[in-house]
Amino acid sequence: MDTHITVQEELLRLARAGLLGAACGVLFDAMRLLRTLLPHGAIAVFLEDALFSFLFCFVLQIDAWSFCGGTLRFQQFLGMSLGLAVYLLTIGLVTGRMYRRLRQFRSQIYRLFLRLLPRKRRKSEKISENT
């Protein structure tokens, strides 16, 4: 195992880890879209977050095995964390606004259906009371 690497190799590993972190940001956005479209309870959200954390660590370890000879270096973790942060603070903010609008639209449609539903119930209750 080669323990001496050049500064250029370290910067390349940092950049590659940053790209992997941005890819994890895309995965995080996909999970946010799932939460927006299909709202669910706290346990399911916890399991999704645990799955994301596991996948983030798994990608970090695969990167260490593949490109660093099995040695986990600080610049890999730093690069992935910075890549994820940059993604979430740029593209993630835009998609977050889109998801918020989608959630508002979904709730408006839900409220519209709730307004229509009690009227039908009232009519059926009056019919059942008269018989």
Coordinates of C-alpha atoms in Angstrom, one line a residue:
M1 CA 0.0 0.0 0.0
D2 CA 1.3 3.4 -1.0
T3 CA 1.1 5.8 1.8
H4 CA 2.7 8.7 -0.1
I5 CA 0.4 10.6 -2.4
T6 CA 0.9 13.9 -4.1
V7 CA -1.1 17.1 -3.6
Q8 CA -2.5 16.7 -7.1
E9 CA -3.8 13.2 -6.2
E10 CA -5.3 14.5 -3.0
L11 CA -7.1 17.3 -4.8
L12 CA -8.4 14.8 -7.4
R13 CA -9.7 12.6 -4.6
L14 CA -11.3 15.6 -3.0
A15 CA -13.0 16.6 -6.3
R16 CA -14.2 13.0 -6.9
A17 CA -15.6 12.9 -3.4
G18 CA -17.4 16.2 -4.0
L19 CA -19.1 14.8 -7.1
L20 CA -20.1 11.7 -5.1
G21 CA -21.5 14.0 -2.4
A22 CA -23.5 15.9 -5.1
A23 CA -24.8 12.5 -6.3
C24 CA -25.9 11.7 -2.8
G25 CA -27.7 15.1 -2.8
V26 CA -29.7 13.9 -5.9
L27 CA -30.6 10.8 -3.9
F28 CA -31.7 13.0 -1.0
D29 CA -33.9 15.1 -3.3
A30 CA -35.5 11.9 -4.7
M31 CA -36.4 10.9 -1.1
R32 CA -37.8 14.4 -0.5
L33 CA -40.0 14.1 -3.6
L34 CA -41.2 10.7 -2.3
R35 CA -42.1 12.4 1.0
T36 CA -43.9 15.2 -0.8
L37 CA -46.0 12.9 -3.0
L38 CA -46.7 10.2 -0.4
P39 CA -46.8 11.7 3.1
H40 CA -46.2 9.2 5.8
G41 CA -45.5 8.9 9.5
A42 CA -42.5 9.6 11.6
I43 CA -41.3 6.0 11.7
A44 CA -41.2 5.8 7.9
V45 CA -39.3 9.1 7.8
F46 CA -36.8 7.8 10.3
L47 CA -36.3 4.7 8.2
E48 CA -35.7 6.7 5.1
D49 CA -33.2 8.9 6.9
A50 CA -31.4 5.9 8.2
L51 CA -31.3 4.4 4.7
F52 CA -29.9 7.6 3.3
S53 CA -27.2 7.7 6.0
F54 CA -26.3 4.1 5.4
L55 CA -26.1 4.7 1.6
F56 CA -23.9 7.8 2.2
C57 CA -21.5 5.8 4.3
F58 CA -21.6 2.9 1.9
V59 CA -20.7 5.2 -1.1
L60 CA -17.9 6.7 1.0
Q61 CA -16.5 3.2 1.8
I62 CA -16.8 2.0 -1.9
D63 CA -14.8 5.1 -2.9
A64 CA -12.2 4.3 -0.4
W65 CA -11.9 0.7 -1.6
S66 CA -11.9 1.6 -5.2
F67 CA -9.7 4.6 -5.5
C68 CA -7.7 4.8 -2.3
G69 CA -6.5 1.2 -1.7
G70 CA -9.0 0.7 1.1
T71 CA -7.7 3.6 3.1
L72 CA -10.4 6.1 4.2
R73 CA -8.9 9.5 4.2
F74 CA -10.2 12.7 5.7
Q75 CA -10.5 14.5 2.3
Q76 CA -12.9 11.9 1.1
F77 CA -15.4 12.5 3.9
L78 CA -14.8 16.3 3.7
G79 CA -15.3 16.2 -0.1
M80 CA -18.5 14.2 0.1
S81 CA -19.9 16.4 2.9
L82 CA -19.0 19.6 1.0
G83 CA -20.4 18.2 -2.3
L84 CA -23.7 17.4 -0.5
A85 CA -23.8 20.8 1.2
V86 CA -23.1 22.7 -2.1
Y87 CA -25.8 20.7 -3.8
L88 CA -28.4 21.3 -1.1
L89 CA -27.6 25.0 -0.9
T90 CA -27.9 25.5 -4.6
I91 CA -30.0 23.1 -6.5
G92 CA -31.6 21.7 -3.3
L93 CA -33.1 25.1 -2.5
V94 CA -34.7 25.3 -5.9
T95 CA -36.1 21.8 -5.7
G96 CA -37.2 22.4 -2.1
R97 CA -39.3 25.4 -3.3
M98 CA -40.8 23.3 -6.1
Y99 CA -41.7 20.5 -3.6
R100 CA -43.3 23.1 -1.3
R101 CA -45.5 24.3 -4.1
L102 CA -46.3 20.7 -5.0
R103 CA -47.3 20.1 -1.4
Q104 CA -49.5 23.2 -1.3
F105 CA -51.2 22.1 -4.6
R106 CA -51.8 18.6 -3.2
S107 CA -53.3 20.0 0.0
Q108 CA -55.6 22.3 -2.0
I109 CA -56.9 19.4 -4.0
Y110 CA -57.3 17.4 -0.8
R111 CA -59.3 20.3 0.8
L112 CA -61.5 20.5 -2.4
F113 CA -62.3 16.8 -2.1
L114 CA -63.1 17.2 1.6
R115 CA -65.5 20.0 0.8
L116 CA -67.4 17.8 -1.7
L117 CA -67.4 14.7 0.5
P118 CA -69.5 16.0 3.5
R119 CA -72.3 17.2 1.2
K120 CA -72.7 13.8 -0.1
R121 CA -72.7 12.3 3.4
R122 CA -75.3 14.8 4.6
K123 CA -77.6 13.9 1.7
S124 CA -77.2 10.2 2.4
E125 CA -77.8 10.8 6.1
K126 CA -81.1 12.7 5.4
I127 CA -82.3 9.9 3.2
S128 CA -81.5 7.2 5.8
E129 CA -83.2 9.3 8.5
N130 CA -86.4 9.6 6.4
T131 CA -86.7 5.9 5.7

